[in-house]
Amino acid sequence: MPARRRSRCCSGLGAMLSNKYLAVASGPAACALICATVSLGAHAAAARNMLGVLAWVFLWWITDAVPLAVASMAPLFLFPAFGISSSDAVAKAYMDDVISLVLGSFILALAIEHYNIHRRLALNITALFCGDPVKPHLLLLGICGTTFFTSMWIHNTPCTVMMMPVATGILQRLPRDELEGGSDAREVRRFSKAVVLGVVYASAIGGMATLTGTGVNIILVGMWSTYFPKQDPITFSSWMSFGLPMSLVLFVALWATLCLMYCSKNTGRALSAYLDRSHLRRELSLLGPMAFAEKMVLTVFGGLIVLWMTRSLTNDIPGWAVLFDGKVGDGTVTIMMATLLFIIPSGKNDGEKLMDWGKCRKLQWHIILLLGAGFAIADGFKSSGLTSILSEGLGFLRGAPALAIAPVACAFSGLITEFTSDDATTTLVLPLLAELGKSIGVHPLLLMVPGAIGAQLSFLLPTGSPGNVVGFSTGYITIKDMVVTGLPLKLVGIAALTILLPTLGNKLN
């Protein structure tokens, strides 16, 4: 009987762990503990509740207790229930111009994926750089460069998902298990690691260059507008003037690191037996000539890029937004151009359009809801008074040089992001850095931007980002490979930020 009871207890405990009941309970338990024990002042009940709700949501995020989208919707019921803000106020955070920008970009990305435009682009560029005989350094540059460019305009997670099959399709021509001890096989395996790591890291680095490349940049823009509504907003072009040079420095560092660590003078000879330009040309020919639908999707996409870049130019030369009294945003034109995809005929069947809603079933709503939760939390920090309390607590740092704190903020954010998603890290860290900036009397962007960049330097562990998981799941790389390759990139990123922030950061605002 005792043995049977112990068996039942063990099976019950196993069921609780396998069904994540403890993880689900950790959020409410942490919230209750904070609300019961933490005191932030006589009139700071809302701020204390905000701290408890933040612990609840953040624990659900990092433990994956419930699906990410569900955890991201928690503020919709927690904020009104704990008296932080009204239901209308918190709901509005889930749909604004920034969210519209992301939603429209996702629809365009689905159109590009549906018509295999990304695959055609990848094969063209890879064939161009492959060389005859094979030049591994140039081939790596072609694969990484294609991923980098694609990630500038598409969220880095779907970019990794789209580009990884292209990369592994090339690697499938190479042996994985044959001649385990042969030098050629070792060279091939090392090059395979470089290709997978290159796609993963180039996708993350390319996303830094533009606002649409990653959710982190979108969260930064939204929180900047929330905390400092009277300041000029960060526009697509103003961010690109800083983000593009930053990402180019990191891209060169990535390519150099991969070439030095994974390519040798024998790599080209080892690859020539399995891979050459004719293989790529043959695969490209199977796609056939570009159809009318592909050309129209590219036209819409190119038009959107032009509209993004010219909405606001300089103080002396206003962009086209001045024609609308500044009432339009980047999200406005993104949704407008995405709408055209549902109007323009595809040229295939009668009445068929470039896109229909059935093709949008793969929309990443969990990312959109996560962004909304981030903006809601930023509003909650402000409306509950928690920002003021944090500002008072950080007053001891007044007088510290901003250029000394900026790399520390980047490294701090870069450490947290290895254990949770970059978007969740940004949501947690940016409100603290905004208050720190006000406390020490420096421009908040000098700290918020390092925090956002640091959150994107998730190069060491698979848990750092969904893109890392995609690369790790291919079986070509190990955690050791990621640490050895990613650590130099992280250090270069912090150093580049320290140098570029004082020189180019003033273009942001």
Coordinates of N, CA and C in Angstrom, one line a residue, residues 163-290:
M163 N 14.9 31.3 -45.2 CA 16.2 31.1 -45.8 C 16.8 29.8 -45.4
M164 N 16.5 29.3 -44.2 CA 17.1 28.0 -43.8 C 16.9 26.9 -44.8
P165 N 15.7 26.7 -45.3 CA 15.5 25.6 -46.3 C 16.4 25.8 -47.6
V166 N 16.6 27.1 -47.9 CA 17.5 27.4 -49.1 C 18.9 26.9 -48.7
A167 N 19.4 27.3 -47.5 CA 20.7 26.9 -47.1 C 20.9 25.4 -47.0
T168 N 19.9 24.8 -46.3 CA 20.0 23.3 -46.1 C 19.9 22.6 -47.4
G169 N 19.1 23.2 -48.4 CA 19.0 22.6 -49.7 C 20.3 22.5 -50.4
I170 N 21.2 23.5 -50.2 CA 22.5 23.5 -50.7 C 23.4 22.4 -50.0
L171 N 23.2 22.4 -48.7 CA 24.0 21.5 -47.8 C 23.6 20.0 -48.1
Q172 N 22.4 19.8 -48.5 CA 22.0 18.4 -48.8 C 22.8 17.7 -49.8
R173 N 23.4 18.5 -50.7 CA 24.3 17.9 -51.7 C 25.6 17.5 -51.1
L174 N 25.9 17.9 -49.9 CA 27.2 17.5 -49.2 C 27.0 16.3 -48.3
P175 N 28.0 15.5 -48.2 CA 27.8 14.3 -47.3 C 27.9 14.7 -45.8
R176 N 27.1 14.1 -45.0 CA 27.1 14.4 -43.5 C 27.7 13.2 -42.7
D177 N 27.5 12.0 -43.1 CA 28.0 10.9 -42.3 C 29.1 10.0 -43.0
E178 N 29.4 10.3 -44.2 CA 30.3 9.5 -44.9 C 31.8 9.9 -44.5
L179 N 32.7 8.9 -44.6 CA 34.1 9.2 -44.4 C 34.3 10.0 -43.1
E180 N 33.8 9.5 -42.0 CA 33.9 10.2 -40.8 C 35.3 10.7 -40.4
G181 N 36.3 9.9 -40.8 CA 37.6 10.4 -40.4 C 38.4 11.1 -41.5
G182 N 37.8 11.2 -42.7 CA 38.5 11.9 -43.8 C 38.6 13.4 -43.6
S183 N 39.7 13.9 -44.2 CA 39.9 15.4 -44.0 C 38.9 16.1 -44.9
D184 N 38.6 15.6 -46.0 CA 37.5 16.3 -46.9 C 36.2 16.3 -46.1
A185 N 35.8 15.2 -45.5 CA 34.6 15.2 -44.7 C 34.6 16.2 -43.6
R186 N 35.7 16.4 -42.9 CA 35.8 17.4 -41.9 C 35.6 18.8 -42.4
E187 N 36.3 19.0 -43.5 CA 36.1 20.4 -44.1 C 34.7 20.6 -44.5
V188 N 34.0 19.6 -45.1 CA 32.6 19.8 -45.5 C 31.7 20.1 -44.2
R189 N 32.0 19.3 -43.2 CA 31.2 19.5 -41.9 C 31.4 20.9 -41.4
R190 N 32.6 21.4 -41.4 CA 32.9 22.7 -40.9 C 32.2 23.8 -41.7
F191 N 32.3 23.6 -43.0 CA 31.6 24.6 -43.9 C 30.1 24.5 -43.7
S192 N 29.5 23.4 -43.4 CA 28.1 23.3 -43.2 C 27.7 24.0 -41.9
K193 N 28.5 24.0 -40.9 CA 28.3 24.7 -39.7 C 28.3 26.2 -40.0
A194 N 29.3 26.6 -40.8 CA 29.4 28.1 -41.2 C 28.1 28.6 -41.9
V195 N 27.6 27.8 -42.8 CA 26.4 28.2 -43.5 C 25.2 28.4 -42.6
V196 N 25.0 27.4 -41.7 CA 23.8 27.5 -40.8 C 24.0 28.6 -39.9
L197 N 25.2 28.8 -39.3 CA 25.4 29.9 -38.4 C 25.3 31.2 -39.1
G198 N 25.8 31.2 -40.3 CA 25.7 32.5 -41.1 C 24.3 32.9 -41.4
V199 N 23.4 32.0 -41.7 CA 22.0 32.3 -41.9 C 21.3 32.8 -40.6
V200 N 21.6 32.1 -39.5 CA 21.0 32.5 -38.2 C 21.4 33.9 -37.8
Y201 N 22.7 34.1 -37.9 CA 23.3 35.4 -37.4 C 23.0 36.6 -38.4
A202 N 23.1 36.3 -39.7 CA 22.9 37.3 -40.7 C 21.4 37.8 -40.6
S203 N 20.5 36.9 -40.3 CA 19.1 37.3 -40.2 C 18.9 38.2 -39.0
A204 N 19.6 37.9 -37.8 CA 19.5 38.8 -36.7 C 20.2 40.1 -36.9
I205 N 21.3 40.1 -37.6 CA 22.0 41.3 -37.8 C 21.3 42.2 -38.8
G206 N 20.8 41.6 -39.9 CA 20.1 42.4 -40.9 C 18.8 43.1 -40.3
G207 N 18.2 42.4 -39.4 CA 17.0 43.0 -38.7 C 17.3 44.3 -38.0
M208 N 18.5 44.5 -37.6 CA 18.9 45.8 -36.9 C 18.8 47.0 -37.8
A209 N 19.0 46.8 -39.1 CA 19.1 47.9 -40.0 C 17.9 48.7 -40.2
T210 N 16.7 48.1 -40.1 CA 15.5 48.8 -40.4 C 14.5 48.6 -39.2
L211 N 13.4 49.4 -39.2 CA 12.4 49.2 -38.2 C 11.6 47.9 -38.4
T212 N 11.4 47.5 -39.6 CA 10.6 46.3 -39.9 C 11.4 45.0 -39.7
G213 N 12.7 45.1 -39.5 CA 13.5 43.9 -39.5 C 13.3 43.1 -38.3
T214 N 12.9 43.7 -37.2 CA 12.8 42.9 -35.9 C 11.8 43.6 -35.0
G215 N 11.1 42.8 -34.1 CA 10.2 43.4 -33.2 C 10.8 44.3 -32.2
V216 N 12.1 44.1 -31.9 CA 12.8 44.9 -30.9 C 12.8 46.4 -31.3
N217 N 13.1 46.7 -32.6 CA 13.1 48.1 -33.0 C 11.7 48.7 -33.0
I218 N 10.7 47.9 -33.3 CA 9.3 48.3 -33.2 C 9.0 48.7 -31.7
I219 N 9.4 47.8 -30.8 CA 9.1 48.1 -29.4 C 9.8 49.4 -28.9
L220 N 11.0 49.6 -29.4 CA 11.8 50.8 -29.0 C 11.0 52.0 -29.5
V221 N 10.5 52.0 -30.8 CA 9.8 53.1 -31.3 C 8.5 53.4 -30.5
G222 N 7.8 52.3 -30.2 CA 6.6 52.5 -29.5 C 6.8 53.0 -28.1
M223 N 7.8 52.5 -27.4 CA 8.0 53.0 -26.0 C 8.6 54.4 -26.0
W224 N 9.3 54.7 -27.0 CA 9.8 56.1 -27.1 C 8.6 57.1 -27.2
S225 N 7.7 56.7 -28.1 CA 6.5 57.6 -28.3 C 5.7 57.6 -27.1
T226 N 5.6 56.5 -26.3 CA 4.8 56.5 -25.1 C 5.4 57.3 -24.0
Y227 N 6.7 57.2 -23.8 CA 7.3 57.8 -22.6 C 7.6 59.3 -23.0
F228 N 7.9 59.6 -24.2 CA 8.2 61.0 -24.6 C 7.4 61.4 -25.8
P229 N 6.1 61.6 -25.6 CA 5.2 61.9 -26.7 C 5.5 63.3 -27.3
K230 N 6.2 64.2 -26.6 CA 6.4 65.5 -27.1 C 7.7 65.6 -28.0
Q231 N 8.5 64.5 -27.9 CA 9.7 64.4 -28.7 C 9.4 64.0 -30.1
D232 N 10.3 64.3 -31.0 CA 10.1 63.8 -32.4 C 10.2 62.3 -32.5
P233 N 9.3 61.7 -33.2 CA 9.3 60.2 -33.3 C 10.5 59.7 -34.0
I234 N 10.8 58.4 -33.8 CA 11.8 57.7 -34.6 C 11.2 57.2 -35.8
T235 N 11.6 57.7 -37.0 CA 11.0 57.3 -38.3 C 11.9 56.2 -38.9
F236 N 11.3 55.7 -40.0 CA 12.0 54.6 -40.7 C 13.4 55.0 -41.2
S237 N 13.4 56.2 -41.8 CA 14.7 56.7 -42.4 C 15.7 57.1 -41.3
S238 N 15.2 57.7 -40.2 CA 16.1 58.2 -39.1 C 16.7 57.0 -38.4
W239 N 16.0 55.9 -38.2 CA 16.6 54.7 -37.6 C 17.6 54.1 -38.6
M240 N 17.2 54.0 -39.9 CA 18.1 53.4 -40.8 C 19.5 54.1 -40.9
S241 N 19.5 55.4 -40.7 CA 20.7 56.2 -40.8 C 21.7 55.7 -39.7
F242 N 21.2 55.2 -38.6 CA 22.0 54.6 -37.5 C 22.1 53.1 -37.6
G243 N 21.0 52.4 -37.8 CA 20.9 51.0 -37.8 C 21.7 50.3 -38.9
L244 N 21.7 50.9 -40.1 CA 22.4 50.3 -41.3 C 23.9 50.3 -41.1
P245 N 24.5 51.4 -40.7 CA 26.0 51.3 -40.4 C 26.3 50.3 -39.3
M246 N 25.5 50.3 -38.3 CA 25.7 49.4 -37.2 C 25.7 47.9 -37.6
S247 N 24.6 47.6 -38.4 CA 24.5 46.2 -38.9 C 25.6 45.9 -39.9
L248 N 26.0 46.8 -40.7 CA 27.1 46.5 -41.7 C 28.4 46.2 -41.0
V249 N 28.7 46.9 -39.9 CA 29.9 46.5 -39.1 C 29.8 45.1 -38.6
L250 N 28.6 44.8 -38.0 CA 28.5 43.4 -37.5 C 28.5 42.4 -38.6
F251 N 27.9 42.7 -39.8 CA 27.9 41.7 -40.9 C 29.3 41.4 -41.3
V252 N 30.2 42.4 -41.5 CA 31.6 42.2 -41.9 C 32.3 41.4 -40.8
A253 N 32.0 41.6 -39.5 CA 32.6 40.8 -38.5 C 32.1 39.4 -38.5
L254 N 30.8 39.2 -38.9 CA 30.3 37.8 -39.0 C 31.0 37.1 -40.1
W255 N 31.1 37.7 -41.3 CA 31.7 37.0 -42.4 C 33.2 36.7 -42.1
A256 N 33.9 37.7 -41.5 CA 35.3 37.4 -41.2 C 35.4 36.3 -40.2
T257 N 34.6 36.3 -39.2 CA 34.6 35.2 -38.2 C 34.4 33.8 -38.8
L258 N 33.4 33.7 -39.6 CA 33.0 32.4 -40.2 C 34.2 32.0 -41.1
C259 N 34.8 32.9 -41.9 CA 35.8 32.5 -42.8 C 37.1 32.1 -42.0
L260 N 37.4 32.8 -40.9 CA 38.6 32.4 -40.2 C 38.4 31.1 -39.4
M261 N 37.2 30.9 -38.9 CA 37.0 29.7 -38.0 C 36.6 28.4 -38.8
Y262 N 36.0 28.6 -39.9 CA 35.4 27.4 -40.6 C 35.9 27.1 -42.0
C263 N 36.7 28.0 -42.6 CA 37.2 27.8 -43.9 C 38.7 27.7 -43.9
S264 N 39.2 26.8 -44.7 CA 40.7 26.7 -44.8 C 41.0 26.6 -46.3
K265 N 42.3 26.5 -46.6 CA 42.7 26.4 -48.0 C 42.2 25.2 -48.7
N266 N 41.8 24.2 -47.9 CA 41.4 22.9 -48.5 C 39.8 22.8 -48.6
T267 N 39.1 23.8 -48.1 CA 37.7 23.7 -48.1 C 37.1 23.8 -49.6
G268 N 37.7 24.6 -50.4 CA 37.2 24.7 -51.8 C 37.3 23.4 -52.5
R269 N 38.5 22.8 -52.3 CA 38.7 21.5 -53.0 C 37.7 20.4 -52.5
A270 N 37.4 20.4 -51.2 CA 36.5 19.4 -50.7 C 35.1 19.7 -51.2
L271 N 34.7 20.9 -51.4 CA 33.4 21.2 -51.8 C 33.2 21.0 -53.3
S272 N 34.2 21.1 -54.1 CA 34.1 21.1 -55.5 C 33.5 19.8 -56.0
A273 N 33.7 18.7 -55.3 CA 33.2 17.4 -55.7 C 31.7 17.3 -55.6
Y274 N 31.1 18.2 -54.8 CA 29.7 18.1 -54.5 C 28.9 19.3 -55.0
L275 N 29.5 20.4 -55.2 CA 28.8 21.7 -55.4 C 29.5 22.5 -56.4
D276 N 28.8 23.0 -57.4 CA 29.4 23.9 -58.3 C 28.2 24.8 -58.9
R277 N 28.6 25.8 -59.7 CA 27.7 26.8 -60.2 C 26.6 26.1 -61.0
S278 N 26.9 25.1 -61.8 CA 25.9 24.5 -62.7 C 24.8 23.9 -61.9
H279 N 25.1 23.4 -60.7 CA 24.0 22.8 -59.8 C 23.0 23.9 -59.5
L280 N 23.5 25.1 -59.1 CA 22.6 26.2 -58.7 C 21.9 26.7 -59.9
R281 N 22.5 26.8 -61.1 CA 21.9 27.3 -62.3 C 20.7 26.3 -62.7
R282 N 21.0 25.0 -62.5 CA 20.0 24.0 -62.9 C 18.7 24.2 -61.9
E283 N 19.0 24.4 -60.7 CA 17.8 24.6 -59.7 C 17.1 25.8 -60.0
L284 N 17.8 26.9 -60.4 CA 17.2 28.1 -60.8 C 16.3 28.0 -62.0
S285 N 16.8 27.2 -63.0 CA 16.1 27.1 -64.2 C 14.7 26.3 -64.0
L286 N 14.7 25.5 -62.9 CA 13.5 24.8 -62.6 C 12.4 25.7 -62.2
L287 N 12.8 26.9 -61.6 CA 11.7 27.8 -61.2 C 11.1 28.5 -62.4
G288 N 11.8 28.5 -63.6 CA 11.2 29.1 -64.8 C 11.4 30.7 -64.7
P289 N 10.9 31.4 -65.7 CA 11.0 32.8 -65.7 C 10.0 33.4 -64.7
M290 N 10.3 34.7 -64.3 CA 9.4 35.3 -63.4 C 8.0 35.5 -64.0

